[in-house]
Amino acid sequence: MAVRAGAVSAAALLALTACGGDDAESDEAAADSGEETITVAIAGEEPYSYLNDDGEPEGATIALAEEIFGEMGYAVEAELTDWDSLIPGLNADRYEAVSAGMSILPERCEQASFAEPEIMYTTALLVEEGNPLGVENLNDVAEAMESGEDITLATLSSGIEAGYVEELGIEAEGVGSADDGVDMVTGGRADVFALTAISLSEMAGDMDGYEVTEGFVHDMDGVMQYGAGSTVFPEGSDMLEEYNEHLAELKESGELLEIISEYGFTEAEIPPADLTAEALCAGDLESLQDIED
């Protein structure tokens, strides 16, 4: 794992990547600064982690990364990456961590190591204003399709919603980014786009001609699919244990909510203390069922 010296803005990093950059020149500039940095990948999904109008990284998870890695002695350098490339890029050593609110799922845990839960979430649907199809959740979409309704549904191709859709046995158009999903609906190529509720509200909540349904927890055969996301590390990372220690301190002190509330998250999105990455990696949803009860 290569931890580099010298922080570079996300915009500058992207420019170097696009132009092929001079690695020797970049390394020399980093060394001159004398500051150790860690590169984290972001996916461009508001309000988790994205580039603002100035080309700088912003969002709840990047703010959390800056806080915790700062406590660990690193400056954070962000690299914008397609969602589907986040874990492959991590395992190819292109960056040291992923800061994108990625859901902790058993299949992902087989490929990488997740920090303890940082943010819980719900799902919502982007639909035409007035919701003419009357769909409030993915089960409604499935029922409408099965009854013969002609509906085109879009999801992130590697997002958790894609897994729900597969379990429901219905078809969906996969997209590589949240922006692409919104464009599918606004461009008339899809009727519904499913994404985390807070992201859709941030991106399209005030969009003329369209609306975002209320957030929901997907019900899969009577089992509520409560989920949480966290920072992702390569397997065997020597940073994970220390990262979790700092995260636990933020949870206990209430500072976690202070950090992410600036981006629209509320106490409802703070994971309970007894919810663990181990349980989510094992696909054990009983902990969440107990919490809800």
PDB file of C-alpha atoms in Angstrom:
ATOM      1  CA  MET A   1       0.000   0.000   0.000  1.00  0.00           C
ATOM      2  CA  ALA A   2       1.568   3.284  -1.072  1.00  0.00           C
ATOM      3  CA  VAL A   3       0.864   6.277   1.160  1.00  0.00           C
ATOM      4  CA  ARG A   4       2.157   9.349  -0.613  1.00  0.00           C
ATOM      5  CA  ALA A   5       3.588  12.614   0.589  1.00  0.00           C
ATOM      6  CA  GLY A   6       2.002  15.922  -0.320  1.00  0.00           C
ATOM      7  CA  ALA A   7      -1.701  16.713  -0.741  1.00  0.00           C
ATOM      8  CA  VAL A   8      -3.057  17.452  -4.203  1.00  0.00           C
ATOM      9  CA  SER A   9      -6.488  18.908  -4.876  1.00  0.00           C
ATOM     10  CA  ALA A  10      -9.051  16.570  -6.414  1.00  0.00           C
ATOM     11  CA  ALA A  11      -9.267  18.817  -9.478  1.00  0.00           C
ATOM     12  CA  ALA A  12      -5.506  18.738  -9.965  1.00  0.00           C
ATOM     13  CA  LEU A  13      -5.459  14.989  -9.500  1.00  0.00           C
ATOM     14  CA  LEU A  14      -8.126  14.510 -12.131  1.00  0.00           C
ATOM     15  CA  ALA A  15      -6.271  16.758 -14.531  1.00  0.00           C
ATOM     16  CA  LEU A  16      -3.085  14.778 -14.058  1.00  0.00           C
ATOM     17  CA  THR A  17      -4.966  11.538 -14.569  1.00  0.00           C
ATOM     18  CA  ALA A  18      -6.664  12.767 -17.728  1.00  0.00           C
ATOM     19  CA  CYS A  19      -3.459  14.134 -19.234  1.00  0.00           C
ATOM     20  CA  GLY A  20      -1.268  11.216 -18.281  1.00  0.00           C
ATOM     21  CA  GLY A  21       0.653  13.465 -15.783  1.00  0.00           C
ATOM     22  CA  ASP A  22       4.366  13.344 -15.092  1.00  0.00           C
ATOM     23  CA  ASP A  23       4.736  10.882 -12.246  1.00  0.00           C
ATOM     24  CA  ALA A  24       8.278  12.011 -11.416  1.00  0.00           C
ATOM     25  CA  GLU A  25       7.204  15.655 -11.281  1.00  0.00           C
ATOM     26  CA  SER A  26       4.177  14.800  -9.106  1.00  0.00           C
ATOM     27  CA  ASP A  27       6.290  12.740  -6.724  1.00  0.00           C
ATOM     28  CA  GLU A  28       8.847  15.546  -6.433  1.00  0.00           C
ATOM     29  CA  ALA A  29       6.142  18.090  -5.625  1.00  0.00           C
ATOM     30  CA  ALA A  30       4.672  15.723  -3.034  1.00  0.00           C
ATOM     31  CA  ALA A  31       8.042  15.178  -1.414  1.00  0.00           C
ATOM     32  CA  ASP A  32       8.687  18.929  -1.247  1.00  0.00           C
ATOM     33  CA  SER A  33       5.516  19.475   0.764  1.00  0.00           C
ATOM     34  CA  GLY A  34       6.691  17.024   3.423  1.00  0.00           C
ATOM     35  CA  GLU A  35       3.107  15.995   4.227  1.00  0.00           C
ATOM     36  CA  GLU A  36       1.879  12.411   4.100  1.00  0.00           C
ATOM     37  CA  THR A  37      -1.354  11.855   2.234  1.00  0.00           C
ATOM     38  CA  ILE A  38      -3.814   9.053   1.689  1.00  0.00           C
ATOM     39  CA  THR A  39      -5.747   8.747  -1.559  1.00  0.00           C
ATOM     40  CA  VAL A  40      -9.424   7.847  -1.262  1.00  0.00           C
ATOM     41  CA  ALA A  41     -11.812   7.150  -4.118  1.00  0.00           C
ATOM     42  CA  ILE A  42     -15.148   8.958  -4.325  1.00  0.00           C
ATOM     43  CA  ALA A  43     -18.077   8.208  -6.625  1.00  0.00           C
ATOM     44  CA  GLY A  44     -19.594  11.617  -7.294  1.00  0.00           C
ATOM     45  CA  GLU A  45     -22.830  10.923  -5.421  1.00  0.00           C
ATOM     46  CA  GLU A  46     -24.305  13.763  -3.370  1.00  0.00           C
ATOM     47  CA  PRO A  47     -24.362  14.168  -0.436  1.00  0.00           C
ATOM     48  CA  TYR A  48     -21.891  11.337   0.282  1.00  0.00           C
ATOM     49  CA  SER A  49     -18.780  12.378  -1.679  1.00  0.00           C
ATOM     50  CA  TYR A  50     -18.516  14.461  -4.840  1.00  0.00           C
ATOM     51  CA  LEU A  51     -16.672  17.352  -6.471  1.00  0.00           C
ATOM     52  CA  ASN A  52     -18.136  20.798  -5.828  1.00  0.00           C
ATOM     53  CA  ASP A  53     -18.278  23.639  -8.356  1.00  0.00           C
ATOM     54  CA  ASP A  54     -14.639  24.462  -7.632  1.00  0.00           C
ATOM     55  CA  GLY A  55     -13.572  20.905  -8.376  1.00  0.00           C
ATOM     56  CA  GLU A  56     -12.842  20.182  -4.721  1.00  0.00           C
ATOM     57  CA  PRO A  57     -14.033  17.070  -2.832  1.00  0.00           C
ATOM     58  CA  GLU A  58     -17.045  17.595  -0.605  1.00  0.00           C
ATOM     59  CA  GLY A  59     -19.746  15.580   1.155  1.00  0.00           C
ATOM     60  CA  ALA A  60     -20.503  13.705   4.359  1.00  0.00           C
ATOM     61  CA  THR A  61     -18.181  10.750   3.850  1.00  0.00           C
ATOM     62  CA  ILE A  62     -15.275  12.839   2.619  1.00  0.00           C
ATOM     63  CA  ALA A  63     -15.696  15.128   5.657  1.00  0.00           C
ATOM     64  CA  LEU A  64     -15.642  12.037   7.861  1.00  0.00           C
ATOM     65  CA  ALA A  65     -12.575  10.709   6.045  1.00  0.00           C
ATOM     66  CA  GLU A  66     -10.784  14.017   6.501  1.00  0.00           C
ATOM     67  CA  GLU A  67     -11.617  13.999  10.221  1.00  0.00           C
ATOM     68  CA  ILE A  68     -10.537  10.434  10.948  1.00  0.00           C
ATOM     69  CA  PHE A  69      -7.546  10.206   8.643  1.00  0.00           C
ATOM     70  CA  GLY A  70      -6.522  13.629   9.934  1.00  0.00           C
ATOM     71  CA  GLU A  71      -6.491  12.185  13.449  1.00  0.00           C
ATOM     72  CA  MET A  72      -4.371   9.345  12.072  1.00  0.00           C
ATOM     73  CA  GLY A  73      -1.859  11.829  10.677  1.00  0.00           C
ATOM     74  CA  TYR A  74      -2.801  11.966   6.986  1.00  0.00           C
ATOM     75  CA  ALA A  75      -4.122  14.573   4.608  1.00  0.00           C
ATOM     76  CA  VAL A  76      -6.812  13.282   2.245  1.00  0.00           C
ATOM     77  CA  GLU A  77      -6.500  13.337  -1.523  1.00  0.00           C
ATOM     78  CA  ALA A  78      -9.663  12.397  -3.464  1.00  0.00           C
ATOM     79  CA  GLU A  79      -9.955  10.623  -6.794  1.00  0.00           C
ATOM     80  CA  LEU A  80     -13.285  10.608  -8.655  1.00  0.00           C
ATOM     81  CA  THR A  81     -14.045   7.074  -9.849  1.00  0.00           C
ATOM     82  CA  ASP A  82     -16.976   5.300 -11.523  1.00  0.00           C
ATOM     83  CA  TRP A  83     -18.996   3.298  -9.014  1.00  0.00           C
ATOM     84  CA  ASP A  84     -18.266  -0.013 -10.732  1.00  0.00           C
ATOM     85  CA  SER A  85     -14.519   0.649 -10.493  1.00  0.00           C
ATOM     86  CA  LEU A  86     -14.345   1.488  -6.779  1.00  0.00           C
ATOM     87  CA  ILE A  87     -13.455  -1.939  -5.361  1.00  0.00           C
ATOM     88  CA  PRO A  88     -11.470  -3.100  -8.427  1.00  0.00           C
ATOM     89  CA  GLY A  89      -9.409   0.089  -8.227  1.00  0.00           C
ATOM     90  CA  LEU A  90      -8.893  -0.411  -4.500  1.00  0.00           C
ATOM     91  CA  ASN A  91      -7.570  -3.907  -5.092  1.00  0.00           C
ATOM     92  CA  ALA A  92      -5.358  -2.631  -7.900  1.00  0.00           C
ATOM     93  CA  ASP A  93      -3.678  -0.228  -5.416  1.00  0.00           C
ATOM     94  CA  ARG A  94      -4.856   2.893  -7.236  1.00  0.00           C
ATOM     95  CA  TYR A  95      -5.972   4.324  -3.874  1.00  0.00           C
ATOM     96  CA  GLU A  96      -5.900   3.318  -0.214  1.00  0.00           C
ATOM     97  CA  ALA A  97      -9.600   3.549   0.687  1.00  0.00           C
ATOM     98  CA  VAL A  98     -13.062   4.172  -0.749  1.00  0.00           C
ATOM     99  CA  SER A  99     -15.132   6.996   0.753  1.00  0.00           C
ATOM    100  CA  ALA A 100     -18.515   6.745  -0.952  1.00  0.00           C
ATOM    101  CA  GLY A 101     -21.015   5.478   1.617  1.00  0.00           C
ATOM    102  CA  MET A 102     -20.731   2.017   0.060  1.00  0.00           C
ATOM    103  CA  SER A 103     -23.213  -0.522   1.431  1.00  0.00           C
ATOM    104  CA  ILE A 104     -21.760  -3.320   3.532  1.00  0.00           C
ATOM    105  CA  LEU A 105     -22.830  -6.462   1.674  1.00  0.00           C
ATOM    106  CA  PRO A 106     -21.570 -10.066   1.939  1.00  0.00           C
ATOM    107  CA  GLU A 107     -20.397 -10.224  -1.689  1.00  0.00           C
ATOM    108  CA  ARG A 108     -18.454  -6.991  -1.287  1.00  0.00           C
ATOM    109  CA  CYS A 109     -16.925  -8.174   1.983  1.00  0.00           C
ATOM    110  CA  GLU A 110     -15.420 -11.083   0.045  1.00  0.00           C
ATOM    111  CA  GLN A 111     -13.452  -8.562  -2.018  1.00  0.00           C
ATOM    112  CA  ALA A 112     -12.472  -5.901   0.511  1.00  0.00           C
ATOM    113  CA  SER A 113     -12.582  -4.919   4.199  1.00  0.00           C
ATOM    114  CA  PHE A 114     -15.261  -2.553   5.524  1.00  0.00           C
ATOM    115  CA  ALA A 115     -14.987  -0.223   8.478  1.00  0.00           C
ATOM    116  CA  GLU A 116     -17.748  -0.352  11.094  1.00  0.00           C
ATOM    117  CA  PRO A 117     -21.079   1.153   9.906  1.00  0.00           C
ATOM    118  CA  GLU A 118     -20.987   4.915   9.455  1.00  0.00           C
ATOM    119  CA  ILE A 119     -24.297   5.857   7.824  1.00  0.00           C
ATOM    120  CA  MET A 120     -27.621   4.047   7.566  1.00  0.00           C
ATOM    121  CA  TYR A 121     -29.871   4.777   4.611  1.00  0.00           C
ATOM    122  CA  THR A 122     -33.192   4.220   2.904  1.00  0.00           C
ATOM    123  CA  THR A 123     -34.140   4.014  -0.775  1.00  0.00           C
ATOM    124  CA  ALA A 124     -36.371   6.333  -2.815  1.00  0.00           C
ATOM    125  CA  LEU A 125     -37.645   6.570  -6.385  1.00  0.00           C
ATOM    126  CA  LEU A 126     -37.338   9.409  -8.875  1.00  0.00           C
ATOM    127  CA  VAL A 127     -40.574   9.599 -10.872  1.00  0.00           C
ATOM    128  CA  GLU A 128     -42.553  12.022 -12.987  1.00  0.00           C
ATOM    129  CA  GLU A 129     -44.342  14.727 -10.994  1.00  0.00           C
ATOM    130  CA  GLY A 130     -47.605  13.435  -9.575  1.00  0.00           C
ATOM    131  CA  ASN A 131     -46.228   9.870  -9.638  1.00  0.00           C
ATOM    132  CA  PRO A 132     -48.642   8.759 -12.380  1.00  0.00           C
ATOM    133  CA  LEU A 133     -47.567   5.123 -12.024  1.00  0.00           C
ATOM    134  CA  GLY A 134     -48.399   5.171  -8.298  1.00  0.00           C
ATOM    135  CA  VAL A 135     -45.182   3.417  -7.269  1.00  0.00           C
ATOM    136  CA  GLU A 136     -43.863   4.159  -3.791  1.00  0.00           C
ATOM    137  CA  ASN A 137     -41.304   1.365  -3.489  1.00  0.00           C
ATOM    138  CA  LEU A 138     -39.656  -1.400  -5.504  1.00  0.00           C
ATOM    139  CA  ASN A 139     -42.331  -3.926  -4.599  1.00  0.00           C
ATOM    140  CA  ASP A 140     -44.884  -1.564  -6.167  1.00  0.00           C
ATOM    141  CA  VAL A 141     -42.742  -1.404  -9.302  1.00  0.00           C
ATOM    142  CA  ALA A 142     -42.531  -5.208  -9.451  1.00  0.00           C
ATOM    143  CA  GLU A 143     -46.281  -5.594  -8.970  1.00  0.00           C
ATOM    144  CA  ALA A 144     -47.002  -3.022 -11.675  1.00  0.00           C
ATOM    145  CA  MET A 145     -44.644  -4.767 -14.107  1.00  0.00           C
ATOM    146  CA  GLU A 146     -46.162  -8.150 -13.353  1.00  0.00           C
ATOM    147  CA  SER A 147     -49.638  -6.742 -13.998  1.00  0.00           C
ATOM    148  CA  GLY A 148     -48.552  -5.657 -17.480  1.00  0.00           C
ATOM    149  CA  GLU A 149     -47.577  -2.028 -16.854  1.00  0.00           C
ATOM    150  CA  ASP A 150     -44.859  -0.890 -19.250  1.00  0.00           C
ATOM    151  CA  ILE A 151     -42.235   0.507 -16.841  1.00  0.00           C
ATOM    152  CA  THR A 152     -38.535   1.070 -17.420  1.00  0.00           C
ATOM    153  CA  LEU A 153     -36.618   1.033 -14.139  1.00  0.00           C
ATOM    154  CA  ALA A 154     -33.038   2.264 -13.720  1.00  0.00           C
ATOM    155  CA  THR A 155     -30.583   1.506 -10.891  1.00  0.00           C
ATOM    156  CA  LEU A 156     -26.857   1.850 -10.335  1.00  0.00           C
ATOM    157  CA  SER A 157     -25.524  -1.293 -11.969  1.00  0.00           C
ATOM    158  CA  SER A 158     -23.542  -2.230  -8.844  1.00  0.00           C
ATOM    159  CA  GLY A 159     -25.775  -0.487  -6.316  1.00  0.00           C
ATOM    160  CA  ILE A 160     -27.711  -2.239  -3.583  1.00  0.00           C
ATOM    161  CA  GLU A 161     -30.970  -1.473  -5.408  1.00  0.00           C
ATOM    162  CA  ALA A 162     -29.759  -3.627  -8.307  1.00  0.00           C
ATOM    163  CA  GLY A 163     -29.572  -6.541  -5.878  1.00  0.00           C
ATOM    164  CA  TYR A 164     -33.124  -5.917  -4.707  1.00  0.00           C
ATOM    165  CA  VAL A 165     -34.307  -5.843  -8.308  1.00  0.00           C
ATOM    166  CA  GLU A 166     -32.562  -9.120  -9.075  1.00  0.00           C
ATOM    167  CA  GLU A 167     -34.215 -10.761  -6.060  1.00  0.00           C
ATOM    168  CA  LEU A 168     -37.592  -9.470  -7.240  1.00  0.00           C
ATOM    169  CA  GLY A 169     -36.998 -11.079 -10.634  1.00  0.00           C
ATOM    170  CA  ILE A 170     -37.662  -7.917 -12.634  1.00  0.00           C
ATOM    171  CA  GLU A 171     -35.545  -6.102 -15.192  1.00  0.00           C
ATOM    172  CA  ALA A 172     -33.732  -2.809 -14.764  1.00  0.00           C
ATOM    173  CA  GLU A 173     -31.389  -0.664 -16.813  1.00  0.00           C
ATOM    174  CA  GLY A 174     -27.999  -0.418 -15.119  1.00  0.00           C
ATOM    175  CA  VAL A 175     -26.229   2.941 -15.032  1.00  0.00           C
ATOM    176  CA  GLY A 176     -22.718   3.848 -13.975  1.00  0.00           C
ATOM    177  CA  SER A 177     -23.487   6.933 -11.888  1.00  0.00           C
ATOM    178  CA  ALA A 178     -26.303   8.687 -10.051  1.00  0.00           C
ATOM    179  CA  ASP A 179     -26.257  11.497 -12.608  1.00  0.00           C
ATOM    180  CA  ASP A 180     -26.783   8.944 -15.393  1.00  0.00           C
ATOM    181  CA  GLY A 181     -29.810   7.550 -13.582  1.00  0.00           C
ATOM    182  CA  VAL A 182     -31.384  10.975 -13.196  1.00  0.00           C
ATOM    183  CA  ASP A 183     -30.678  11.680 -16.865  1.00  0.00           C
ATOM    184  CA  MET A 184     -32.410   8.420 -17.808  1.00  0.00           C
ATOM    185  CA  VAL A 185     -35.649   9.648 -16.227  1.00  0.00           C
ATOM    186  CA  THR A 186     -35.458  13.290 -17.297  1.00  0.00           C
ATOM    187  CA  GLY A 187     -34.496  12.204 -20.804  1.00  0.00           C
ATOM    188  CA  GLY A 188     -37.524   9.922 -21.105  1.00  0.00           C
ATOM    189  CA  ARG A 189     -35.482   6.711 -21.300  1.00  0.00           C
ATOM    190  CA  ALA A 190     -36.684   5.434 -17.909  1.00  0.00           C
ATOM    191  CA  ASP A 191     -39.821   5.900 -15.831  1.00  0.00           C
ATOM    192  CA  VAL A 192     -38.243   5.266 -12.438  1.00  0.00           C
ATOM    193  CA  PHE A 193     -34.756   5.592 -10.965  1.00  0.00           C
ATOM    194  CA  ALA A 194     -34.075   3.901  -7.611  1.00  0.00           C
ATOM    195  CA  LEU A 195     -31.302   5.274  -5.400  1.00  0.00           C
ATOM    196  CA  THR A 196     -30.631   6.116  -1.764  1.00  0.00           C
ATOM    197  CA  ALA A 197     -33.260   8.582  -0.589  1.00  0.00           C
ATOM    198  CA  ILE A 198     -30.922  11.289   0.646  1.00  0.00           C
ATOM    199  CA  SER A 199     -28.977  11.283  -2.630  1.00  0.00           C
ATOM    200  CA  LEU A 200     -32.097  11.599  -4.762  1.00  0.00           C
ATOM    201  CA  SER A 201     -33.507  14.339  -2.545  1.00  0.00           C
ATOM    202  CA  GLU A 202     -30.250  16.254  -2.840  1.00  0.00           C
ATOM    203  CA  MET A 203     -29.966  15.812  -6.595  1.00  0.00           C
ATOM    204  CA  ALA A 204     -33.551  16.028  -7.780  1.00  0.00           C
ATOM    205  CA  GLY A 205     -35.767  17.098  -4.893  1.00  0.00           C
ATOM    206  CA  ASP A 206     -36.541  20.495  -6.448  1.00  0.00           C
ATOM    207  CA  MET A 207     -36.457  19.417 -10.086  1.00  0.00           C
ATOM    208  CA  ASP A 208     -39.364  20.769 -12.134  1.00  0.00           C
ATOM    209  CA  GLY A 209     -41.598  18.071 -13.561  1.00  0.00           C
ATOM    210  CA  TYR A 210     -40.279  15.301 -11.325  1.00  0.00           C
ATOM    211  CA  GLU A 211     -40.496  14.227  -7.697  1.00  0.00           C
ATOM    212  CA  VAL A 212     -38.786  11.939  -5.237  1.00  0.00           C
ATOM    213  CA  THR A 213     -40.886   9.471  -3.260  1.00  0.00           C
ATOM    214  CA  GLU A 214     -40.566   9.164   0.499  1.00  0.00           C
ATOM    215  CA  GLY A 215     -37.672   7.032   1.651  1.00  0.00           C
ATOM    216  CA  PHE A 216     -38.415   3.372   2.326  1.00  0.00           C
ATOM    217  CA  VAL A 217     -36.670   0.275   3.608  1.00  0.00           C
ATOM    218  CA  HIS A 218     -37.013  -2.516   1.078  1.00  0.00           C
ATOM    219  CA  ASP A 219     -39.176  -5.422   2.252  1.00  0.00           C
ATOM    220  CA  MET A 220     -37.840  -8.666   0.810  1.00  0.00           C
ATOM    221  CA  ASP A 221     -40.205 -11.529   1.572  1.00  0.00           C
ATOM    222  CA  GLY A 222     -41.092 -10.042   4.926  1.00  0.00           C
ATOM    223  CA  VAL A 223     -37.532  -9.241   5.970  1.00  0.00           C
ATOM    224  CA  MET A 224     -36.715  -5.550   6.091  1.00  0.00           C
ATOM    225  CA  GLN A 225     -33.436  -4.902   4.290  1.00  0.00           C
ATOM    226  CA  TYR A 226     -31.907  -2.399   6.670  1.00  0.00           C
ATOM    227  CA  GLY A 227     -28.491  -1.379   5.444  1.00  0.00           C
ATOM    228  CA  ALA A 228     -25.504   0.749   6.260  1.00  0.00           C
ATOM    229  CA  GLY A 229     -22.447   2.013   4.450  1.00  0.00           C
ATOM    230  CA  SER A 230     -18.882   2.655   5.499  1.00  0.00           C
ATOM    231  CA  THR A 231     -15.342   3.323   4.341  1.00  0.00           C
ATOM    232  CA  VAL A 232     -13.719   0.450   2.441  1.00  0.00           C
ATOM    233  CA  PHE A 233     -10.113  -0.756   2.704  1.00  0.00           C
ATOM    234  CA  PRO A 234      -8.117  -3.448   0.903  1.00  0.00           C
ATOM    235  CA  GLU A 235      -8.081  -6.796   2.655  1.00  0.00           C
ATOM    236  CA  GLY A 236      -5.372  -6.878   5.305  1.00  0.00           C
ATOM    237  CA  SER A 237      -5.110  -3.085   5.537  1.00  0.00           C
ATOM    238  CA  ASP A 238      -3.107  -1.973   8.542  1.00  0.00           C
ATOM    239  CA  MET A 239      -5.224   1.194   8.748  1.00  0.00           C
ATOM    240  CA  LEU A 240      -8.604  -0.432   9.427  1.00  0.00           C
ATOM    241  CA  GLU A 241      -8.238  -1.093  13.155  1.00  0.00           C
ATOM    242  CA  GLU A 242      -7.086   2.434  13.962  1.00  0.00           C
ATOM    243  CA  TYR A 243      -9.765   3.918  11.701  1.00  0.00           C
ATOM    244  CA  ASN A 244     -12.450   1.965  13.583  1.00  0.00           C
ATOM    245  CA  GLU A 245     -11.107   3.170  16.921  1.00  0.00           C
ATOM    246  CA  HIS A 246     -11.464   6.804  15.875  1.00  0.00           C
ATOM    247  CA  LEU A 247     -14.902   6.125  14.365  1.00  0.00           C
ATOM    248  CA  ALA A 248     -16.082   4.586  17.649  1.00  0.00           C
ATOM    249  CA  GLU A 249     -14.961   7.711  19.505  1.00  0.00           C
ATOM    250  CA  LEU A 250     -16.930   9.935  17.119  1.00  0.00           C
ATOM    251  CA  LYS A 251     -20.047   7.805  17.598  1.00  0.00           C
ATOM    252  CA  GLU A 252     -19.763   7.825  21.385  1.00  0.00           C
ATOM    253  CA  SER A 253     -19.159  11.576  21.595  1.00  0.00           C
ATOM    254  CA  GLY A 254     -21.897  12.502  19.147  1.00  0.00           C
ATOM    255  CA  GLU A 255     -19.397  14.113  16.781  1.00  0.00           C
ATOM    256  CA  LEU A 256     -20.330  11.726  13.967  1.00  0.00           C
ATOM    257  CA  LEU A 257     -23.767  13.335  13.729  1.00  0.00           C
ATOM    258  CA  GLU A 258     -22.213  16.804  13.886  1.00  0.00           C
ATOM    259  CA  ILE A 259     -19.990  15.999  10.909  1.00  0.00           C
ATOM    260  CA  ILE A 260     -22.583  14.430   8.618  1.00  0.00           C
ATOM    261  CA  SER A 261     -25.544  16.610   9.612  1.00  0.00           C
ATOM    262  CA  GLU A 262     -24.040  19.448   7.566  1.00  0.00           C
ATOM    263  CA  TYR A 263     -24.974  17.392   4.504  1.00  0.00           C
ATOM    264  CA  GLY A 264     -28.587  16.643   5.423  1.00  0.00           C
ATOM    265  CA  PHE A 265     -28.143  13.475   7.477  1.00  0.00           C
ATOM    266  CA  THR A 266     -30.053  13.144  10.733  1.00  0.00           C
ATOM    267  CA  GLU A 267     -29.923  11.047  13.888  1.00  0.00           C
ATOM    268  CA  ALA A 268     -31.999   8.442  12.025  1.00  0.00           C
ATOM    269  CA  GLU A 269     -28.972   7.780   9.811  1.00  0.00           C
ATOM    270  CA  ILE A 270     -26.598   7.145  12.741  1.00  0.00           C
ATOM    271  CA  PRO A 271     -26.021   3.372  13.103  1.00  0.00           C
ATOM    272  CA  PRO A 272     -26.875   1.852  16.502  1.00  0.00           C
ATOM    273  CA  ALA A 273     -23.891   0.901  18.632  1.00  0.00           C
ATOM    274  CA  ASP A 274     -24.669  -2.816  18.378  1.00  0.00           C
ATOM    275  CA  LEU A 275     -24.788  -2.865  14.577  1.00  0.00           C
ATOM    276  CA  THR A 276     -21.503  -4.275  13.260  1.00  0.00           C
ATOM    277  CA  ALA A 277     -19.761  -4.715   9.931  1.00  0.00           C
ATOM    278  CA  GLU A 278     -19.252  -8.370  10.857  1.00  0.00           C
ATOM    279  CA  ALA A 279     -23.004  -8.977  11.068  1.00  0.00           C
ATOM    280  CA  LEU A 280     -23.670  -7.168   7.801  1.00  0.00           C
ATOM    281  CA  CYS A 281     -20.831  -8.977   6.042  1.00  0.00           C
ATOM    282  CA  ALA A 282     -22.331 -12.267   7.204  1.00  0.00           C
ATOM    283  CA  GLY A 283     -25.719 -11.239   5.797  1.00  0.00           C
ATOM    284  CA  ASP A 284     -27.143 -11.425   9.319  1.00  0.00           C
ATOM    285  CA  LEU A 285     -30.057  -8.987   9.306  1.00  0.00           C
ATOM    286  CA  GLU A 286     -31.386 -10.184  12.645  1.00  0.00           C
ATOM    287  CA  SER A 287     -29.493  -7.416  14.428  1.00  0.00           C
ATOM    288  CA  LEU A 288     -31.358  -4.846  12.392  1.00  0.00           C
ATOM    289  CA  GLN A 289     -34.691  -6.531  12.905  1.00  0.00           C
ATOM    290  CA  ASP A 290     -34.094  -6.455  16.651  1.00  0.00           C
ATOM    291  CA  ILE A 291     -33.143  -2.794  16.496  1.00  0.00           C
ATOM    292  CA  GLU A 292     -36.359  -1.932  14.645  1.00  0.00           C
ATOM    293  CA  ASP A 293     -38.437  -3.878  17.143  1.00  0.00           C
TER     294      ASP A 293
END
